[in-house]
């Protein structure tokens, strides 16, 4: 007698307030995934609580609840589920909240490219499947005290660095006011947290932030900036997987809490290296690299190419 084996498809859930979009998404993914769609946040949350869902994709602007709120709730009830925001609006507040609250994998703007969306969803699905067992363990067990918890500050302002050094004595803080100094420090030491602006010496160093996560996958990167450009911040999610965004001028109490949480998360990534896959970053295109300054290109030649230094 021939046994028929049923292949269980990975589960994906979509929430959007437009049925038309949900129908389109279901059509695109029903061949590869067990697809759940809804316009109701409570219905989505109930489904996620009662099923092992690999990926949740949410719209942002919905009448009952914002997408970032929905994804934060998904993270709370099902932390292994990978979260993606799919929205027609590059809304600054939504981008910031998706970093700080939703801890999303990708921020995708509508109208999406179907092939690109499928590629991202397939990648997210595989990562969720590969890392799901890690979440069955206790990720928040007490860690041994680390004698030197090292933080790298990449910033023009010496005052900012001195404030951190004097206020946050539980950390060993190092300062790079140039990319050359950052290269020197990174080549000679291992850091758990990096705090950086998106500009240094008047130059856009966003590509450096991308390279940090690519080359040091257990590094938690905090962006401390006055920048309010949503498109740049979207790239910092998709290409840099930054851990938190903090506005300038900095609130030292908020900064201290953020560094502590970032360092704890760094330690989790060290103890559970499988989780580093959840922060894989988008590739930087060749067209983009042509616009980078020579100092940025020098940094990338050291850290932005090749295999990660720590795995």
C-alpha angles and dihedrals in degrees: 000000000000116000116221113216117209114213112216112221120220113257124245127179128201128193123189134142092231116079089198091063092045091053090051093049092048091052092052096049108030092093093059105025143041095245126209120184132184143157092210121087093204091051091051093049091049091051093050092048092053101039137049098248118185100192136019121192119191137185115229108220108055126148099238102037139357117252094241089056090051092049092048089054090048089052090052096051099033112020094173091062111100113230128214129180114215111185144152093222129073089208113176096215091048091050093050093046092048087059099041102033110019098035088208128193097220139004109212124185125215135274087053128199106243096217092048092048092049091050092051093046093048091049092048091047093053092047091050091051093047094050104035094099091057090065091057087068124073104267093182102057115140111276125216114262111267112219095211118028101186125208125187118210115198105188143122093231118087088186091061090050093047091049090054093044093051097040102039101050091157087073131061101230124201126188131216116184091174136037089243089059091045090054091050093050095044092049093052104037144031119238130195097198134027122196114196144162119225091241131050125181089354093304128116106244099178089121088059089058089051090051094049092062093042094051100033105035094175092054115109109216122205117193112213108186148132089223114126101182109126095199092057090049091050088056089050088058098043099036102024106029089213114196099217141001118217125183125229134270086056126231102222095209092051090044092052092050090047093050091049092051091044091052091049089052091048088055090051090053090050093049093042105034091174087073091064087078088068088068100051108144135222116259118256109241124240089240090059094049090060090066095052119109121243094256091053091047090052090053092048092050088059100040112005099067131064133011123340115270092226124039 
